[in-house]
Amino acid sequence: MLRIGCHLSVAKGYLDMGRTALSIGANTFQFFTRNPRGGSAKAIDPEDVRKFLEFSENNDIKHILAHASYTLNGASADPGVRRFATESMADDLKRMEFTPGNCYNLHPGSHVGQGPEKGIRLVTDMLDSVMEEGQTTTVLLETMAGKGSEIGRTFEELRSIIDGVTMQDRIGVCLDTCHVFDAGYDIVNDLGGVLDEFDDIIGLERLKAIHVNDSVNGAGSHKDRHAKIGEGSIGLEAMVRVINEPRLRRLPFYLETPNELPGYAEEIAVLRSRYAGQ
Ligand code: FE
Ligand code: FE
Ligand code: ZN
């Protein structure tokens, strides 16, 4: 069975996201833990979470994915920015334990002129200070397009971060199809080769989630502009190969395409209709 959903607004709480997911044919979803561009997080309502957990159990909604806010940059040269990132992430991980056993996706950060090596060390320092023994949440590093000074544009950079972290068993990777394509990994003509490379450098057992996005720009463009499925340079057929690829097909897929709910429902229906077998 295809596990697929899209990015949803957390504004009305968890139960509302569960109901919305179901209404558009999704059986998972992604959400921001807090305002994506600011810092504030709404207090968790334990009663809402309890109802959500019951609802998701009854309706087979699984593998919800939290996404850290974009402003969180643990690789910044500015200690204040790093402190904010560390505090936000620590708080996010506490909140994640209300819905145990899920994943938390993070953009590794931007080194802003300090160089990737320094940036990677700062990120691993942050991860080590916020990840705790006994946490049930797996932190996923997202593959990045490499715009500006983004860290995580190569599998090697992600590997270096993973190598530097103490809690190895709670760290994984989320592969974003638009980002890896923009970073120069040709998933259109050589998906198998890209996955072989991922396996050699990071290990496919670390891959826990896929962001399914088409890209406005071409391979290697380092742009990071998402397109609707089938309307970008990746194209529908390449996306159909991604969801059916034996090494990927059991993973959860999340759409982050420029859509409102009806558009997401349509993309989910199209991808479901092209998913081979069950
Ligand atoms: Fe992201
Ligand atoms: Fe993404
Ligand atoms: Zn993106």
JSON list of C-alpha atoms in Angstrom, two decimals, residues 119-253:
[
{"chain": "A", "resi": 119, "resn": "GLY", "atom": "CA", "xyz": [29.12, 24.25, 9.40]},
{"chain": "A", "resi": 120, "resn": "ILE", "atom": "CA", "xyz": [28.97, 20.48, 9.72]},
{"chain": "A", "resi": 121, "resn": "ARG", "atom": "CA", "xyz": [30.74, 20.60, 13.07]},
{"chain": "A", "resi": 122, "resn": "LEU", "atom": "CA", "xyz": [28.32, 23.23, 14.38]},
{"chain": "A", "resi": 123, "resn": "VAL", "atom": "CA", "xyz": [25.33, 21.13, 13.27]},
{"chain": "A", "resi": 124, "resn": "THR", "atom": "CA", "xyz": [26.64, 17.98, 14.92]},
{"chain": "A", "resi": 125, "resn": "ASP", "atom": "CA", "xyz": [27.30, 19.98, 18.10]},
{"chain": "A", "resi": 126, "resn": "MET", "atom": "CA", "xyz": [23.69, 21.16, 18.07]},
{"chain": "A", "resi": 127, "resn": "LEU", "atom": "CA", "xyz": [22.32, 17.67, 17.41]},
{"chain": "A", "resi": 128, "resn": "ASP", "atom": "CA", "xyz": [24.41, 16.24, 20.24]},
{"chain": "A", "resi": 129, "resn": "SER", "atom": "CA", "xyz": [23.14, 18.86, 22.64]},
{"chain": "A", "resi": 130, "resn": "VAL", "atom": "CA", "xyz": [19.43, 18.35, 21.86]},
{"chain": "A", "resi": 131, "resn": "MET", "atom": "CA", "xyz": [19.12, 14.62, 21.17]},
{"chain": "A", "resi": 132, "resn": "GLU", "atom": "CA", "xyz": [18.53, 12.64, 24.33]},
{"chain": "A", "resi": 133, "resn": "GLU", "atom": "CA", "xyz": [18.93, 9.04, 25.36]},
{"chain": "A", "resi": 134, "resn": "GLY", "atom": "CA", "xyz": [15.49, 7.47, 25.31]},
{"chain": "A", "resi": 135, "resn": "GLN", "atom": "CA", "xyz": [13.88, 9.80, 22.77]},
{"chain": "A", "resi": 136, "resn": "THR", "atom": "CA", "xyz": [11.58, 7.89, 20.42]},
{"chain": "A", "resi": 137, "resn": "THR", "atom": "CA", "xyz": [11.81, 10.43, 17.60]},
{"chain": "A", "resi": 138, "resn": "THR", "atom": "CA", "xyz": [14.21, 9.92, 14.72]},
{"chain": "A", "resi": 139, "resn": "VAL", "atom": "CA", "xyz": [15.80, 13.11, 13.42]},
{"chain": "A", "resi": 140, "resn": "LEU", "atom": "CA", "xyz": [16.00, 13.20, 9.62]},
{"chain": "A", "resi": 141, "resn": "LEU", "atom": "CA", "xyz": [18.50, 15.34, 7.77]},
{"chain": "A", "resi": 142, "resn": "GLU", "atom": "CA", "xyz": [16.97, 16.56, 4.51]},
{"chain": "A", "resi": 143, "resn": "THR", "atom": "CA", "xyz": [18.93, 16.35, 1.25]},
{"chain": "A", "resi": 144, "resn": "MET", "atom": "CA", "xyz": [19.31, 19.96, 0.11]},
{"chain": "A", "resi": 145, "resn": "ALA", "atom": "CA", "xyz": [19.43, 21.65, -3.32]},
{"chain": "A", "resi": 146, "resn": "GLY", "atom": "CA", "xyz": [22.62, 23.53, -2.44]},
{"chain": "A", "resi": 147, "resn": "LYS", "atom": "CA", "xyz": [21.36, 27.06, -2.86]},
{"chain": "A", "resi": 148, "resn": "GLY", "atom": "CA", "xyz": [23.58, 29.64, -1.19]},
{"chain": "A", "resi": 149, "resn": "SER", "atom": "CA", "xyz": [25.75, 27.99, 1.44]},
{"chain": "A", "resi": 150, "resn": "GLU", "atom": "CA", "xyz": [23.35, 25.18, 2.33]},
{"chain": "A", "resi": 151, "resn": "ILE", "atom": "CA", "xyz": [24.88, 22.12, 3.94]},
{"chain": "A", "resi": 152, "resn": "GLY", "atom": "CA", "xyz": [23.54, 18.75, 2.82]},
{"chain": "A", "resi": 153, "resn": "ARG", "atom": "CA", "xyz": [23.85, 19.28, -0.93]},
{"chain": "A", "resi": 154, "resn": "THR", "atom": "CA", "xyz": [25.86, 16.07, -1.25]},
{"chain": "A", "resi": 155, "resn": "PHE", "atom": "CA", "xyz": [25.44, 12.63, 0.28]},
{"chain": "A", "resi": 156, "resn": "GLU", "atom": "CA", "xyz": [29.01, 13.01, 1.61]},
{"chain": "A", "resi": 157, "resn": "GLU", "atom": "CA", "xyz": [28.05, 16.10, 3.67]},
{"chain": "A", "resi": 158, "resn": "LEU", "atom": "CA", "xyz": [25.07, 14.28, 5.19]},
{"chain": "A", "resi": 159, "resn": "ARG", "atom": "CA", "xyz": [27.34, 11.34, 5.97]},
{"chain": "A", "resi": 160, "resn": "SER", "atom": "CA", "xyz": [29.78, 13.63, 7.78]},
{"chain": "A", "resi": 161, "resn": "ILE", "atom": "CA", "xyz": [26.98, 15.00, 9.96]},
{"chain": "A", "resi": 162, "resn": "ILE", "atom": "CA", "xyz": [25.76, 11.49, 10.79]},
{"chain": "A", "resi": 163, "resn": "ASP", "atom": "CA", "xyz": [29.32, 10.40, 11.61]},
{"chain": "A", "resi": 164, "resn": "GLY", "atom": "CA", "xyz": [29.67, 13.27, 14.07]},
{"chain": "A", "resi": 165, "resn": "VAL", "atom": "CA", "xyz": [26.49, 12.55, 16.01]},
{"chain": "A", "resi": 166, "resn": "THR", "atom": "CA", "xyz": [26.50, 10.41, 19.15]},
{"chain": "A", "resi": 167, "resn": "MET", "atom": "CA", "xyz": [22.91, 9.06, 18.96]},
{"chain": "A", "resi": 168, "resn": "GLN", "atom": "CA", "xyz": [23.46, 7.21, 15.67]},
{"chain": "A", "resi": 169, "resn": "ASP", "atom": "CA", "xyz": [20.37, 5.03, 16.08]},
{"chain": "A", "resi": 170, "resn": "ARG", "atom": "CA", "xyz": [18.06, 8.06, 16.10]},
{"chain": "A", "resi": 171, "resn": "ILE", "atom": "CA", "xyz": [19.34, 9.77, 12.97]},
{"chain": "A", "resi": 172, "resn": "GLY", "atom": "CA", "xyz": [18.22, 9.25, 9.39]},
{"chain": "A", "resi": 173, "resn": "VAL", "atom": "CA", "xyz": [17.73, 11.01, 6.08]},
{"chain": "A", "resi": 174, "resn": "CYS", "atom": "CA", "xyz": [14.75, 12.41, 4.17]},
{"chain": "A", "resi": 175, "resn": "LEU", "atom": "CA", "xyz": [15.33, 12.50, 0.43]},
{"chain": "A", "resi": 176, "resn": "ASP", "atom": "CA", "xyz": [13.64, 15.40, -1.38]},
{"chain": "A", "resi": 177, "resn": "THR", "atom": "CA", "xyz": [13.29, 14.63, -5.09]},
{"chain": "A", "resi": 178, "resn": "CYS", "atom": "CA", "xyz": [13.38, 18.31, -6.12]},
{"chain": "A", "resi": 179, "resn": "HIS", "atom": "CA", "xyz": [16.39, 19.02, -3.93]},
{"chain": "A", "resi": 180, "resn": "VAL", "atom": "CA", "xyz": [18.55, 16.06, -5.02]},
{"chain": "A", "resi": 181, "resn": "PHE", "atom": "CA", "xyz": [17.71, 16.77, -8.66]},
{"chain": "A", "resi": 182, "resn": "ASP", "atom": "CA", "xyz": [18.63, 20.45, -8.26]},
{"chain": "A", "resi": 183, "resn": "ALA", "atom": "CA", "xyz": [21.78, 19.34, -6.42]},
{"chain": "A", "resi": 184, "resn": "GLY", "atom": "CA", "xyz": [22.81, 17.42, -9.54]},
{"chain": "A", "resi": 185, "resn": "TYR", "atom": "CA", "xyz": [21.70, 13.84, -8.82]},
{"chain": "A", "resi": 186, "resn": "ASP", "atom": "CA", "xyz": [19.96, 12.67, -11.99]},
{"chain": "A", "resi": 187, "resn": "ILE", "atom": "CA", "xyz": [16.97, 10.76, -10.64]},
{"chain": "A", "resi": 188, "resn": "VAL", "atom": "CA", "xyz": [15.24, 11.12, -14.03]},
{"chain": "A", "resi": 189, "resn": "ASN", "atom": "CA", "xyz": [17.73, 9.13, -16.12]},
{"chain": "A", "resi": 190, "resn": "ASP", "atom": "CA", "xyz": [19.54, 7.15, -13.46]},
{"chain": "A", "resi": 191, "resn": "LEU", "atom": "CA", "xyz": [17.45, 6.65, -10.30]},
{"chain": "A", "resi": 192, "resn": "GLY", "atom": "CA", "xyz": [19.13, 3.29, -9.68]},
{"chain": "A", "resi": 193, "resn": "GLY", "atom": "CA", "xyz": [22.61, 4.83, -9.88]},
{"chain": "A", "resi": 194, "resn": "VAL", "atom": "CA", "xyz": [21.66, 7.65, -7.48]},
{"chain": "A", "resi": 195, "resn": "LEU", "atom": "CA", "xyz": [20.31, 5.11, -4.97]},
{"chain": "A", "resi": 196, "resn": "ASP", "atom": "CA", "xyz": [23.46, 2.98, -5.32]},
{"chain": "A", "resi": 197, "resn": "GLU", "atom": "CA", "xyz": [25.49, 6.08, -4.52]},
{"chain": "A", "resi": 198, "resn": "PHE", "atom": "CA", "xyz": [23.23, 6.89, -1.56]},
{"chain": "A", "resi": 199, "resn": "ASP", "atom": "CA", "xyz": [23.67, 3.34, -0.33]},
{"chain": "A", "resi": 200, "resn": "ASP", "atom": "CA", "xyz": [27.48, 3.43, -0.70]},
{"chain": "A", "resi": 201, "resn": "ILE", "atom": "CA", "xyz": [27.89, 6.76, 1.07]},
{"chain": "A", "resi": 202, "resn": "ILE", "atom": "CA", "xyz": [25.07, 6.93, 3.64]},
{"chain": "A", "resi": 203, "resn": "GLY", "atom": "CA", "xyz": [23.42, 3.50, 3.61]},
{"chain": "A", "resi": 204, "resn": "LEU", "atom": "CA", "xyz": [19.83, 2.99, 2.46]},
{"chain": "A", "resi": 205, "resn": "GLU", "atom": "CA", "xyz": [18.84, 1.82, 5.94]},
{"chain": "A", "resi": 206, "resn": "ARG", "atom": "CA", "xyz": [19.14, 5.49, 6.98]},
{"chain": "A", "resi": 207, "resn": "LEU", "atom": "CA", "xyz": [16.56, 6.59, 4.41]},
{"chain": "A", "resi": 208, "resn": "LYS", "atom": "CA", "xyz": [13.25, 7.04, 6.25]},
{"chain": "A", "resi": 209, "resn": "ALA", "atom": "CA", "xyz": [11.14, 9.41, 4.17]},
{"chain": "A", "resi": 210, "resn": "ILE", "atom": "CA", "xyz": [10.76, 10.87, 0.68]},
{"chain": "A", "resi": 211, "resn": "HIS", "atom": "CA", "xyz": [9.59, 14.37, -0.22]},
{"chain": "A", "resi": 212, "resn": "VAL", "atom": "CA", "xyz": [7.95, 14.05, -3.64]},
{"chain": "A", "resi": 213, "resn": "ASN", "atom": "CA", "xyz": [8.24, 17.33, -5.49]},
{"chain": "A", "resi": 214, "resn": "ASP", "atom": "CA", "xyz": [8.76, 18.16, -9.13]},
{"chain": "A", "resi": 215, "resn": "SER", "atom": "CA", "xyz": [11.32, 20.89, -9.85]},
{"chain": "A", "resi": 216, "resn": "VAL", "atom": "CA", "xyz": [10.85, 24.13, -11.77]},
{"chain": "A", "resi": 217, "resn": "ASN", "atom": "CA", "xyz": [14.53, 24.07, -12.72]},
{"chain": "A", "resi": 218, "resn": "GLY", "atom": "CA", "xyz": [16.97, 21.60, -14.24]},
{"chain": "A", "resi": 219, "resn": "ALA", "atom": "CA", "xyz": [19.35, 19.04, -12.74]},
{"chain": "A", "resi": 220, "resn": "GLY", "atom": "CA", "xyz": [22.25, 20.77, -11.01]},
{"chain": "A", "resi": 221, "resn": "SER", "atom": "CA", "xyz": [20.52, 24.17, -10.94]},
{"chain": "A", "resi": 222, "resn": "HIS", "atom": "CA", "xyz": [20.90, 24.55, -7.12]},
{"chain": "A", "resi": 223, "resn": "LYS", "atom": "CA", "xyz": [17.64, 26.51, -7.09]},
{"chain": "A", "resi": 224, "resn": "ASP", "atom": "CA", "xyz": [15.07, 24.69, -4.89]},
{"chain": "A", "resi": 225, "resn": "ARG", "atom": "CA", "xyz": [11.81, 25.71, -6.50]},
{"chain": "A", "resi": 226, "resn": "HIS", "atom": "CA", "xyz": [9.14, 23.03, -6.22]},
{"chain": "A", "resi": 227, "resn": "ALA", "atom": "CA", "xyz": [6.69, 22.32, -9.05]},
{"chain": "A", "resi": 228, "resn": "LYS", "atom": "CA", "xyz": [3.47, 20.32, -9.11]},
{"chain": "A", "resi": 229, "resn": "ILE", "atom": "CA", "xyz": [3.94, 16.64, -9.96]},
{"chain": "A", "resi": 230, "resn": "GLY", "atom": "CA", "xyz": [4.30, 16.33, -13.74]},
{"chain": "A", "resi": 231, "resn": "GLU", "atom": "CA", "xyz": [4.67, 20.08, -14.30]},
{"chain": "A", "resi": 232, "resn": "GLY", "atom": "CA", "xyz": [8.42, 20.40, -13.78]},
{"chain": "A", "resi": 233, "resn": "SER", "atom": "CA", "xyz": [11.68, 19.06, -15.20]},
{"chain": "A", "resi": 234, "resn": "ILE", "atom": "CA", "xyz": [11.44, 15.75, -13.33]},
{"chain": "A", "resi": 235, "resn": "GLY", "atom": "CA", "xyz": [8.09, 14.80, -14.83]},
{"chain": "A", "resi": 236, "resn": "LEU", "atom": "CA", "xyz": [5.34, 12.36, -13.90]},
{"chain": "A", "resi": 237, "resn": "GLU", "atom": "CA", "xyz": [6.99, 9.22, -15.29]},
{"chain": "A", "resi": 238, "resn": "ALA", "atom": "CA", "xyz": [10.18, 9.71, -13.26]},
{"chain": "A", "resi": 239, "resn": "MET", "atom": "CA", "xyz": [8.03, 10.32, -10.16]},
{"chain": "A", "resi": 240, "resn": "VAL", "atom": "CA", "xyz": [6.08, 7.10, -10.86]},
{"chain": "A", "resi": 241, "resn": "ARG", "atom": "CA", "xyz": [9.41, 5.26, -10.99]},
{"chain": "A", "resi": 242, "resn": "VAL", "atom": "CA", "xyz": [10.37, 6.79, -7.62]},
{"chain": "A", "resi": 243, "resn": "ILE", "atom": "CA", "xyz": [7.23, 5.58, -5.80]},
{"chain": "A", "resi": 244, "resn": "ASN", "atom": "CA", "xyz": [7.50, 2.12, -7.38]},
{"chain": "A", "resi": 245, "resn": "GLU", "atom": "CA", "xyz": [11.25, 1.63, -6.95]},
{"chain": "A", "resi": 246, "resn": "PRO", "atom": "CA", "xyz": [11.66, -1.56, -4.87]},
{"chain": "A", "resi": 247, "resn": "ARG", "atom": "CA", "xyz": [14.14, 0.16, -2.54]},
{"chain": "A", "resi": 248, "resn": "LEU", "atom": "CA", "xyz": [11.75, 3.08, -1.91]},
{"chain": "A", "resi": 249, "resn": "ARG", "atom": "CA", "xyz": [8.18, 1.86, -2.32]},
{"chain": "A", "resi": 250, "resn": "ARG", "atom": "CA", "xyz": [7.62, 0.99, 1.35]},
{"chain": "A", "resi": 251, "resn": "LEU", "atom": "CA", "xyz": [8.76, 4.39, 2.59]},
{"chain": "A", "resi": 252, "resn": "PRO", "atom": "CA", "xyz": [6.33, 7.22, 3.40]},
{"chain": "A", "resi": 253, "resn": "PHE", "atom": "CA", "xyz": [6.01, 9.89, 0.68]}
]
